[in-house]
Coordinates of C-alpha atoms and ligand atoms in Angstrom, one line a residue:
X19 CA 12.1 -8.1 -15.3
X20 CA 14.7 -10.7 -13.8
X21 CA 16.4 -9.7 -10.4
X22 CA 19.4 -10.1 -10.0
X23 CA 21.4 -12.5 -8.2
X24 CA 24.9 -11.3 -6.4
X25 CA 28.0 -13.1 -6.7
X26 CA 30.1 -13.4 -3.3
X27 CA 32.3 -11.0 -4.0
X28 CA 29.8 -8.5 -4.9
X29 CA 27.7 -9.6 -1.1
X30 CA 30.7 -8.7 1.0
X31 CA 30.7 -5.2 -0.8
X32 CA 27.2 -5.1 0.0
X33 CA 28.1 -5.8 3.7
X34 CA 30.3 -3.3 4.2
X35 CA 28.2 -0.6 2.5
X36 CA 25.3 -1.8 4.6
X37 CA 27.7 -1.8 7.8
X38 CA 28.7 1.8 6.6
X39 CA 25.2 3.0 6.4
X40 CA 24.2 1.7 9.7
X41 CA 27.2 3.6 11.5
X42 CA 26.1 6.6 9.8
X43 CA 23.0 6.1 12.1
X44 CA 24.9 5.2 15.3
X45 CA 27.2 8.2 14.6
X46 CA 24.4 10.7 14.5
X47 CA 21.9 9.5 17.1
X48 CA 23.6 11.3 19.7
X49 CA 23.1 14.4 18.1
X50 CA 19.5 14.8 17.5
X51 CA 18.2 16.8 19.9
X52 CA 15.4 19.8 20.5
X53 CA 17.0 22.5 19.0
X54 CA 19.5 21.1 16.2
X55 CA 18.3 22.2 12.5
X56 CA 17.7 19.4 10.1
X57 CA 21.0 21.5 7.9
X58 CA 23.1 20.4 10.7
X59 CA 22.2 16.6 10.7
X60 CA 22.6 16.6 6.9
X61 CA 26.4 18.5 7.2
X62 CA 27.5 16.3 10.1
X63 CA 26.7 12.6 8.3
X64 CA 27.8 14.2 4.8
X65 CA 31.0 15.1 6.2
X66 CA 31.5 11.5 8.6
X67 CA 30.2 9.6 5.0
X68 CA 32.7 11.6 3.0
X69 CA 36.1 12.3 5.2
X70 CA 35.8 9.3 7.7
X71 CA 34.4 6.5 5.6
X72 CA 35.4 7.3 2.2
X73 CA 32.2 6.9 0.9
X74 CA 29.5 8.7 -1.2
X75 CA 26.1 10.0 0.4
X76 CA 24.1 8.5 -2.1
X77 CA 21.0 10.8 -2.2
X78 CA 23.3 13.9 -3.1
X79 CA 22.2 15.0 -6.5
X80 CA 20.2 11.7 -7.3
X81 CA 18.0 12.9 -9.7
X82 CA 18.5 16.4 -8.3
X83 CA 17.8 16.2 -4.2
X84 CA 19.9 18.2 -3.3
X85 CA 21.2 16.9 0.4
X86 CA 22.9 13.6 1.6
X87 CA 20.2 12.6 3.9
X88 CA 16.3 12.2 4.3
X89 CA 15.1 13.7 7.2
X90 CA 11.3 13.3 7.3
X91 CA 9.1 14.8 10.2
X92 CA 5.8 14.4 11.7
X93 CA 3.4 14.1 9.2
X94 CA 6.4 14.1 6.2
X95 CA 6.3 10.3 5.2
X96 CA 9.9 10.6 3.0
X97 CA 12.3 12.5 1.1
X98 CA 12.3 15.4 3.5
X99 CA 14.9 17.7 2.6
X100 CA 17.4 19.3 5.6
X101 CA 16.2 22.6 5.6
X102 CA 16.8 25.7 8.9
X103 CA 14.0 24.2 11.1
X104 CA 15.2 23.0 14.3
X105 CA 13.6 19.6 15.8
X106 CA 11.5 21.0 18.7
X107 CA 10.5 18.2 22.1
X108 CA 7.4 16.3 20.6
X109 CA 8.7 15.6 16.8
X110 CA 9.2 12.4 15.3
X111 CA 11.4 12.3 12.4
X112 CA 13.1 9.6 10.1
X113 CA 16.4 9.8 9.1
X114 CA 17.7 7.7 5.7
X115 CA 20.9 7.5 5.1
X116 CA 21.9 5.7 1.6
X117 CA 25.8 5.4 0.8
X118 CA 27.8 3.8 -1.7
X119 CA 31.3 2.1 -1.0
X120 CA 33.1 0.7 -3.7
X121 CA 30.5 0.9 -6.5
X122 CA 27.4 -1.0 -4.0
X123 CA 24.9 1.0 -2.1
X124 CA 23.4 0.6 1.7
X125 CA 20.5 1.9 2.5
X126 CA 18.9 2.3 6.1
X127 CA 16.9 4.5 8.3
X128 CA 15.3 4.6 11.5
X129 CA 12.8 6.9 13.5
X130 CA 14.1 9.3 16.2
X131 CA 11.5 10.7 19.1
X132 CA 12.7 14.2 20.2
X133 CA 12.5 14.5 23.9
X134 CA 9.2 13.3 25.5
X135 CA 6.1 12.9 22.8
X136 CA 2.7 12.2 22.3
X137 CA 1.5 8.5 23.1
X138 CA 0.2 8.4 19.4
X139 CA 3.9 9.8 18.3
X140 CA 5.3 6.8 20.1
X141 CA 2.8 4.0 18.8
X142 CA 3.3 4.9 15.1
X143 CA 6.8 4.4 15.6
X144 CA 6.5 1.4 17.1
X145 CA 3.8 -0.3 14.8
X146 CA 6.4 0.7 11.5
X147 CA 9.5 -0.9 13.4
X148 CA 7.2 -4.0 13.5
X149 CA 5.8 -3.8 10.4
X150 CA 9.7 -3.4 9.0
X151 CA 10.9 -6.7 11.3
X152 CA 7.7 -8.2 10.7
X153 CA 8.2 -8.4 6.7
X154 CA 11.9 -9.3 7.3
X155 CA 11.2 -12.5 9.1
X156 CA 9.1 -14.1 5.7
X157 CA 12.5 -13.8 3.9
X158 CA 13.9 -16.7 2.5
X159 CA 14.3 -18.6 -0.6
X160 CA 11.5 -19.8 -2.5
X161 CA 8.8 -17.7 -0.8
X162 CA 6.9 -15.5 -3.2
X163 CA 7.9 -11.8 -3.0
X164 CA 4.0 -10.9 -2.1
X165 CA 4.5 -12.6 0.9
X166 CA 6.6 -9.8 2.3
X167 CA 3.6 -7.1 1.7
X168 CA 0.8 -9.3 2.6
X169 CA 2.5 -10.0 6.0
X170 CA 3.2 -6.0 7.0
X171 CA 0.0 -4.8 5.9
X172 CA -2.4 -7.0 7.7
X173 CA 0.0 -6.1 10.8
X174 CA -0.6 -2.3 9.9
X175 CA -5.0 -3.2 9.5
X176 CA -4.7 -5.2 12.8
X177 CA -3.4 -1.9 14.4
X178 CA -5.9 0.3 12.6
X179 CA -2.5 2.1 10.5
X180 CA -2.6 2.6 6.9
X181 CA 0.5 1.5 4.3
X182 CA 1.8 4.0 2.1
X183 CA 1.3 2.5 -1.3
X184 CA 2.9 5.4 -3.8
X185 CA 6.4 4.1 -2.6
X186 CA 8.1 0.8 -2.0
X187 CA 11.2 -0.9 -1.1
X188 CA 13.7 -1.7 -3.9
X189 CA 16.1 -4.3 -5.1
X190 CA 19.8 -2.3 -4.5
X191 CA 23.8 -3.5 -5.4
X192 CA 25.7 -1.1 -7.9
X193 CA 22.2 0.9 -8.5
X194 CA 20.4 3.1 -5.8
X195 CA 16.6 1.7 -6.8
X196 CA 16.6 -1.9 -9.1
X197 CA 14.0 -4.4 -9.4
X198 CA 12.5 -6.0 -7.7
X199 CA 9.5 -3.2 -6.1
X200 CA 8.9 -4.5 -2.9
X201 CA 5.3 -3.6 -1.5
X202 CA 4.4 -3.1 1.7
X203 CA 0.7 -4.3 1.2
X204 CA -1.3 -7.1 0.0
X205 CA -1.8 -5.9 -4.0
X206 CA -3.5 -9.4 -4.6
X207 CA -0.8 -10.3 -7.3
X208 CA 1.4 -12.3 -5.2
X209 CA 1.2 -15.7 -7.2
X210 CA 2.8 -13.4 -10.3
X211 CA 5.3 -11.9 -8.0
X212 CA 8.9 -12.5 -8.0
X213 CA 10.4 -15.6 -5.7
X214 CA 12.9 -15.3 -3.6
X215 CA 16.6 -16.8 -4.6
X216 CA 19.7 -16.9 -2.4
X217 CA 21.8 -14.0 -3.3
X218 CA 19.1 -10.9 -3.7
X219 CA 19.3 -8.4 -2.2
X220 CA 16.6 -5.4 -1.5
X221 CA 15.3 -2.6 0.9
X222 CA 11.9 -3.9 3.0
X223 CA 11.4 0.0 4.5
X224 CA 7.2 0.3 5.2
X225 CA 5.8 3.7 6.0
X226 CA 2.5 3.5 7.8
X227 CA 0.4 6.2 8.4
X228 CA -1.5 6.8 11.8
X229 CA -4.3 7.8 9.2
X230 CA -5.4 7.3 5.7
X231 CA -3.0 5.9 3.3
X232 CA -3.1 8.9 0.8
X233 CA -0.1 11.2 0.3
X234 CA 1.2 13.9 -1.5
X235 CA 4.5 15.6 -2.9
X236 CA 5.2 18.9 -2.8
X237 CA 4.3 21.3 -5.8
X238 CA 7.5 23.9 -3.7
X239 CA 10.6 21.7 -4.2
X240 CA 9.2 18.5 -5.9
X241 CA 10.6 15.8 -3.1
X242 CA 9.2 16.1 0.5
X243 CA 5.7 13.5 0.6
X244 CA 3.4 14.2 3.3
X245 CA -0.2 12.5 4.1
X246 CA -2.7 13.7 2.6
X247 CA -5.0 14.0 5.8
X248 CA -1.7 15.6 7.8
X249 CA -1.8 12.7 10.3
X250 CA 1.5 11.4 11.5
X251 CA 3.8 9.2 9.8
X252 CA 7.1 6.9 10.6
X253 CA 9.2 4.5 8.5
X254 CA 12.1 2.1 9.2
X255 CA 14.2 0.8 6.9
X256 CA 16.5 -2.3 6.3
X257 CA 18.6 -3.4 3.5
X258 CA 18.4 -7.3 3.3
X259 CA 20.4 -10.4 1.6
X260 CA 18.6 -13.8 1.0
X261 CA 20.2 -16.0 2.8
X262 CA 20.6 -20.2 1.9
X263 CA 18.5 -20.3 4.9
X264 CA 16.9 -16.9 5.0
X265 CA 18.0 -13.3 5.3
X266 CA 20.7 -11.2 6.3
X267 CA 20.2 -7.7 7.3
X268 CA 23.2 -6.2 6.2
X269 CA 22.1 -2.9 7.9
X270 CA 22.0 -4.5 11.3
X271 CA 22.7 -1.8 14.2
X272 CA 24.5 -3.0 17.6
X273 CA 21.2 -1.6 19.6
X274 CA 19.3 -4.1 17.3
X275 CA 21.6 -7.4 17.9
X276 CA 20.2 -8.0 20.8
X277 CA 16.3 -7.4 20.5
X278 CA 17.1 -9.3 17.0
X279 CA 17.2 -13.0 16.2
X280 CA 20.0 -13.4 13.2
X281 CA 19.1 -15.7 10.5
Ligands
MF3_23 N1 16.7 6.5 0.7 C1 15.5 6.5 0.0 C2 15.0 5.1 -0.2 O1 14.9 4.4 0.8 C3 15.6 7.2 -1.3 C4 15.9 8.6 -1.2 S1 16.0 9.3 -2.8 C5 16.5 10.8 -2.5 O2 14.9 4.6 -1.2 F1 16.8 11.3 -3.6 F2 15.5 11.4 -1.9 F3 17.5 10.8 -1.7
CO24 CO1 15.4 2.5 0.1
CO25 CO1 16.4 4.9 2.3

Protein backbone atom coordinates (compact mmCIF):
# COMPACT_ATOMS: atom_id res chain seq x y z
CA UNK A 1 0.00 0.00 0.00
CA UNK A 2 1.36 3.60 -0.89
CA UNK A 3 2.48 5.88 2.13
CA UNK A 4 1.70 8.77 2.30
CA UNK A 5 3.46 11.89 1.80
CA UNK A 6 2.59 15.13 4.09
CA UNK A 7 2.07 18.42 2.77
CA UNK A 8 3.77 21.41 4.87
CA UNK A 9 0.97 22.44 6.37
CA UNK A 10 0.11 19.13 7.55
CA UNK A 11 4.26 18.71 8.93
CA UNK A 12 4.03 21.74 11.17
CA UNK A 13 0.84 20.08 12.75
CA UNK A 14 2.84 17.04 13.05
CA UNK A 15 5.50 19.19 14.95
CA UNK A 16 3.49 20.45 17.37
CA UNK A 17 1.73 17.20 18.26
CA UNK A 18 5.11 15.60 18.41
CA UNK A 19 6.41 18.68 20.58
CA UNK A 20 3.16 18.13 22.69
CA UNK A 21 3.87 14.48 23.26
CA UNK A 22 7.28 14.97 24.25
CA UNK A 23 6.31 17.60 27.02
CA UNK A 24 3.87 15.14 28.23
CA UNK A 25 7.19 13.14 29.06
CA UNK A 26 9.08 16.10 30.53
CA UNK A 27 5.97 17.01 32.58
CA UNK A 28 5.76 13.64 34.20
CA UNK A 29 9.34 12.49 34.74
CA UNK A 30 9.48 14.15 37.92
CA UNK A 31 6.85 12.32 39.23
CA UNK A 32 7.80 8.81 38.90
CA UNK A 33 8.93 7.63 41.83
CA UNK A 34 8.97 4.29 44.38
CA UNK A 35 5.68 4.40 45.64
CA UNK A 36 3.37 6.28 42.95
CA UNK A 37 0.63 3.86 41.42
CA UNK A 38 0.66 3.49 37.64
CA UNK A 39 -3.38 5.14 38.10
CA UNK A 40 -1.73 8.22 39.26
CA UNK A 41 0.73 8.67 36.16
CA UNK A 42 -2.17 7.87 33.87
CA UNK A 43 -4.63 10.75 35.77
CA UNK A 44 -1.77 13.30 35.95
CA UNK A 45 -0.70 13.30 31.92
CA UNK A 46 -4.61 12.75 31.02
CA UNK A 47 -5.41 15.79 32.84
CA UNK A 48 -1.93 18.08 31.62
CA UNK A 49 -2.89 16.43 27.82
CA UNK A 50 -6.60 17.49 28.27
CA UNK A 51 -6.78 20.99 30.42
CA UNK A 52 -3.20 22.38 29.70
CA UNK A 53 -2.64 21.44 26.06
CA UNK A 54 -5.90 21.11 24.66
CA UNK A 55 -5.23 17.93 23.26
CA UNK A 56 -6.59 14.32 23.14
CA UNK A 57 -4.70 11.31 24.94
CA UNK A 58 -4.83 9.27 21.97
CA UNK A 59 -4.90 5.70 23.48
CA UNK A 60 -8.16 6.50 25.45
CA UNK A 61 -10.67 4.17 24.06
CA UNK A 62 -8.67 3.23 20.88
CA UNK A 63 -10.05 0.12 20.07
CA UNK A 64 -11.15 -0.17 23.72
CA UNK A 65 -7.88 0.52 26.09
CA UNK A 66 -9.20 1.99 28.40
CA UNK A 67 -6.41 4.66 29.87
CA UNK A 68 -4.44 7.58 28.19
CA UNK A 69 -1.08 6.18 28.66
CA UNK A 70 1.06 2.91 28.32
CA UNK A 71 2.81 2.14 31.23
CA UNK A 72 4.77 -1.06 30.73
CA UNK A 73 7.04 -2.75 33.51
CA UNK A 74 9.74 -5.08 33.93
CA UNK A 75 9.15 -7.88 31.93
CA UNK A 76 5.66 -6.08 30.20
CA UNK A 77 7.06 -5.19 26.64
CA UNK A 78 3.79 -2.76 25.76
CA UNK A 79 0.37 -1.74 26.27
CA UNK A 80 0.46 -1.99 30.03
CA UNK A 81 -2.58 -0.63 31.39
CA UNK A 82 -2.35 1.96 34.73
CA UNK A 83 -3.62 -0.19 37.15
CA UNK A 84 -3.27 0.31 41.71
CA UNK A 85 0.38 -1.14 41.64
CA UNK A 86 2.85 1.28 42.91
CA UNK A 87 6.45 1.41 41.15
CA UNK A 88 8.68 -0.12 43.91
CA UNK A 89 13.08 0.84 43.73
CA UNK A 90 14.40 -1.76 41.12
CA UNK A 91 11.47 -1.48 38.23
CA UNK A 92 11.93 -0.35 34.91
CA UNK A 93 8.99 0.76 33.19
CA UNK A 94 8.05 2.55 29.70
CA UNK A 95 5.86 5.13 29.52
CA UNK A 96 3.98 5.99 25.78
CA UNK A 97 2.31 8.82 25.52
CA UNK A 98 0.32 9.22 22.04
CA UNK A 99 -1.70 12.66 21.57
CA UNK A 100 -3.51 14.22 18.93
CA UNK A 101 -3.59 18.17 18.28
CA UNK A 102 -5.56 19.45 15.67
CA UNK A 103 -6.52 16.21 13.86
CA UNK A 104 -2.37 14.75 13.77
CA UNK A 105 -1.03 12.41 16.24
CA UNK A 106 2.58 12.28 18.23
CA UNK A 107 3.66 9.49 19.59
CA UNK A 108 6.70 9.01 21.98
CA UNK A 109 7.94 7.06 25.00
CA UNK A 110 10.85 6.54 26.94
CA UNK A 111 12.12 4.12 29.82
CA UNK A 112 12.22 5.31 33.46
CA UNK A 113 14.63 3.31 36.21
CA UNK A 114 12.98 3.60 39.64
CA UNK A 115 15.55 4.37 42.21
CA UNK A 116 18.75 2.25 42.08
CA UNK A 117 18.32 -1.16 39.80
CA UNK A 118 19.88 -4.10 38.69
CA UNK A 119 22.94 -3.82 36.28
CA UNK A 120 20.90 -6.02 33.76
CA UNK A 121 17.81 -3.47 34.46
CA UNK A 122 20.11 -0.69 33.33
CA UNK A 123 21.80 -2.44 30.22
CA UNK A 124 18.38 -3.37 28.56
CA UNK A 125 17.53 0.12 28.78
CA UNK A 126 20.36 1.31 27.37
CA UNK A 127 20.85 -1.30 24.45
CA UNK A 128 16.83 -0.21 23.34
CA UNK A 129 17.71 3.67 23.52
CA UNK A 130 20.49 2.61 21.02
CA UNK A 131 18.79 0.40 19.06
CA UNK A 132 15.83 3.36 18.81
CA UNK A 133 18.83 6.17 17.84
CA UNK A 134 20.58 3.63 16.00
CA UNK A 135 17.56 3.02 13.38
CA UNK A 136 16.94 6.77 13.38
CA UNK A 137 20.24 7.73 11.95
CA UNK A 138 19.60 5.38 8.45
CA UNK A 139 16.72 7.82 7.77
CA UNK A 140 16.69 9.66 4.74
CA UNK A 141 15.32 9.68 1.31
CA UNK A 142 15.84 7.01 -0.97
CA UNK A 143 17.08 4.35 1.53
CA UNK A 144 14.90 1.21 1.53
CA UNK A 145 12.68 1.02 4.58
CA UNK A 146 14.45 -2.54 5.57
CA UNK A 147 17.35 -0.67 6.17
CA UNK A 148 15.87 0.74 9.33
CA UNK A 149 15.26 -3.08 10.89
CA UNK A 150 18.31 -4.61 9.48
CA UNK A 151 20.47 -1.83 11.28
CA UNK A 152 18.65 -2.17 15.04
CA UNK A 153 18.57 -5.83 15.00
CA UNK A 154 22.07 -6.75 14.28
CA UNK A 155 22.76 -4.01 17.11
CA UNK A 156 20.30 -5.95 19.48
CA UNK A 157 22.41 -9.80 18.18
CA UNK A 158 25.77 -7.94 18.79
CA UNK A 159 24.51 -7.31 22.38
CA UNK A 160 23.07 -10.79 22.70
CA UNK A 161 19.18 -9.00 23.07
CA UNK A 162 16.36 -10.29 21.14
CA UNK A 163 13.77 -7.87 18.87
CA UNK A 164 10.25 -8.16 19.51
CA UNK A 165 8.81 -9.11 16.21
CA UNK A 166 4.79 -9.35 16.95
CA UNK A 167 4.85 -5.34 17.01
CA UNK A 168 6.36 -2.59 14.95
CA UNK A 169 6.56 1.01 14.47
CA UNK A 170 4.01 2.67 12.20
CA UNK A 171 3.50 5.35 9.66
CA UNK A 172 1.21 8.21 11.85
CA UNK A 173 -0.45 11.93 10.63
CA UNK A 174 -4.38 12.16 11.09
CA UNK A 175 -4.47 8.20 11.91
CA UNK A 176 -2.92 6.60 15.15
CA UNK A 177 -1.24 3.36 13.24
CA UNK A 178 -0.94 3.85 9.00
CA UNK A 179 1.30 2.28 6.66
CA UNK A 180 4.04 1.92 6.43
CA UNK A 181 5.01 -1.25 9.40
CA UNK A 182 8.26 -0.41 10.30
CA UNK A 183 10.35 -3.60 11.69
CA UNK A 184 12.76 -3.61 13.97
CA UNK A 185 14.61 -6.73 12.49
CA UNK A 186 16.09 -7.94 9.42
CA UNK A 187 12.86 -9.91 7.78
CA UNK A 188 15.08 -10.53 4.58
CA UNK A 189 12.42 -8.54 2.40
CA UNK A 190 14.04 -5.32 2.34
CA UNK A 191 14.61 -4.97 -1.55
CA UNK A 192 10.44 -5.16 -1.66
CA UNK A 193 10.15 -2.78 1.15
CA UNK A 194 9.02 0.68 0.92
CA UNK A 195 11.68 3.75 0.09
CA UNK A 196 12.01 6.47 1.87
CA UNK A 197 10.51 9.97 0.39
CA UNK A 198 10.79 13.46 1.85
CA UNK A 199 7.62 14.14 3.72
CA UNK A 200 6.81 10.61 5.61
CA UNK A 201 6.39 10.42 8.58
CA UNK A 202 6.50 7.26 11.11
CA UNK A 203 7.22 5.81 14.74
CA UNK A 204 10.91 3.78 14.80
CA UNK A 205 10.06 2.48 18.68
CA UNK A 206 12.13 -1.17 19.06
CA UNK A 207 11.45 -3.27 22.11
CA UNK A 208 14.27 -5.73 22.84
CA UNK A 209 14.20 -8.28 25.11
CA UNK A 210 17.06 -9.23 27.56
CA UNK A 211 15.86 -12.77 26.47
CA UNK A 212 14.06 -14.61 23.76
CA UNK A 213 12.11 -12.74 21.40
CA UNK A 214 8.72 -14.51 22.10
CA UNK A 215 5.79 -12.68 23.86
CA UNK A 216 2.44 -12.92 24.86
CA UNK A 217 -0.87 -10.95 25.43
CA UNK A 218 -2.93 -11.30 28.23
CA UNK A 219 -6.00 -13.75 28.04
CA UNK A 220 -7.30 -11.19 31.63
CA UNK A 221 -7.78 -7.76 29.87
CA UNK A 222 -6.67 -8.48 26.19
CA UNK A 223 -3.74 -5.52 25.96
CA UNK A 224 -0.72 -5.91 28.35
CA UNK A 225 2.30 -8.15 26.22
CA UNK A 226 4.83 -9.64 28.31
CA UNK A 227 7.87 -12.09 27.23
CA UNK A 228 7.22 -15.21 27.04
CA UNK A 229 10.33 -16.45 29.06
CA UNK A 230 9.49 -13.36 31.79
CA UNK A 231 12.93 -11.83 31.17
CA UNK A 232 13.09 -8.09 31.13
CA UNK A 233 12.00 -5.83 28.57
CA UNK A 234 12.44 -1.84 27.58
CA UNK A 235 11.34 0.22 24.51
CA UNK A 236 11.96 3.87 23.31
CA UNK A 237 10.11 5.43 21.06
CA UNK A 238 10.43 8.42 18.45
CA UNK A 239 8.08 9.82 15.95
CA UNK A 240 10.18 10.84 12.82
CA UNK A 241 9.80 13.15 9.57
CA UNK A 242 12.01 12.44 6.31
CA UNK A 243 13.80 15.15 5.98
CA UNK A 244 15.33 16.61 2.19
CA UNK A 245 18.39 15.61 3.78
CA UNK A 246 17.32 13.11 6.35
CA UNK A 247 15.05 13.00 9.43
CA UNK A 248 13.46 15.04 11.90
CA UNK A 249 12.45 13.75 15.17
CA UNK A 250 9.55 15.66 15.87
CA UNK A 251 9.50 14.02 19.39
CA UNK A 252 12.85 15.47 20.32
CA UNK A 253 13.18 16.05 24.31
CA UNK A 254 15.43 19.10 25.64
CA UNK A 255 17.57 16.24 27.77
CA UNK A 256 18.06 14.68 24.18
CA UNK A 257 19.32 17.96 22.17
CA UNK A 258 22.35 17.74 23.56
CA UNK A 259 23.46 13.99 23.43
CA UNK A 260 21.63 14.24 19.83
CA UNK A 261 23.10 15.35 16.53
CA UNK A 262 19.97 17.14 14.52
CA UNK A 263 19.66 16.26 10.96
N1 LIG B 1 1.47 4.11 21.64
C1 LIG B 1 1.47 2.75 21.17
C2 LIG B 1 2.32 2.76 19.91
O1 LIG B 1 3.42 3.15 20.01
C3 LIG B 1 0.13 2.22 20.89
C4 LIG B 1 -0.72 2.10 22.06
S1 LIG B 1 -2.23 1.52 21.55
C5 LIG B 1 -3.11 1.53 22.96
O2 LIG B 1 1.94 2.48 18.83
F1 LIG B 1 -4.30 1.32 22.63
F2 LIG B 1 -2.61 0.60 23.72
F3 LIG B 1 -2.96 2.68 23.55
CO1 LIG C 1 3.79 4.00 18.13
CO1 LIG D 1 3.66 4.74 21.39
Amino acid sequence: MAVGIKSVDEIEKMRVAGRLAAQVLDMIAPYIKPGISTNKLDKLCHDYIVDIQEAIPAPLNYHGFPKSICTSINNVVCHGIPNERKLKKGDIVNIDITIIKDGYHGDTSKMFIIGKSSVKAQRICRIAKECLYIGIEKVKPGIHLGKIGRAIGAHAIKNNCSIVRDYCGHGIGSTFHAEPQVLHYDDGAVGASTILEAGMTFTIEPMVNLGSFEVTTSKIDNWTVTTKDHCLSAQWEHTILVTKNGYEILTLRDEEIDTHMLK
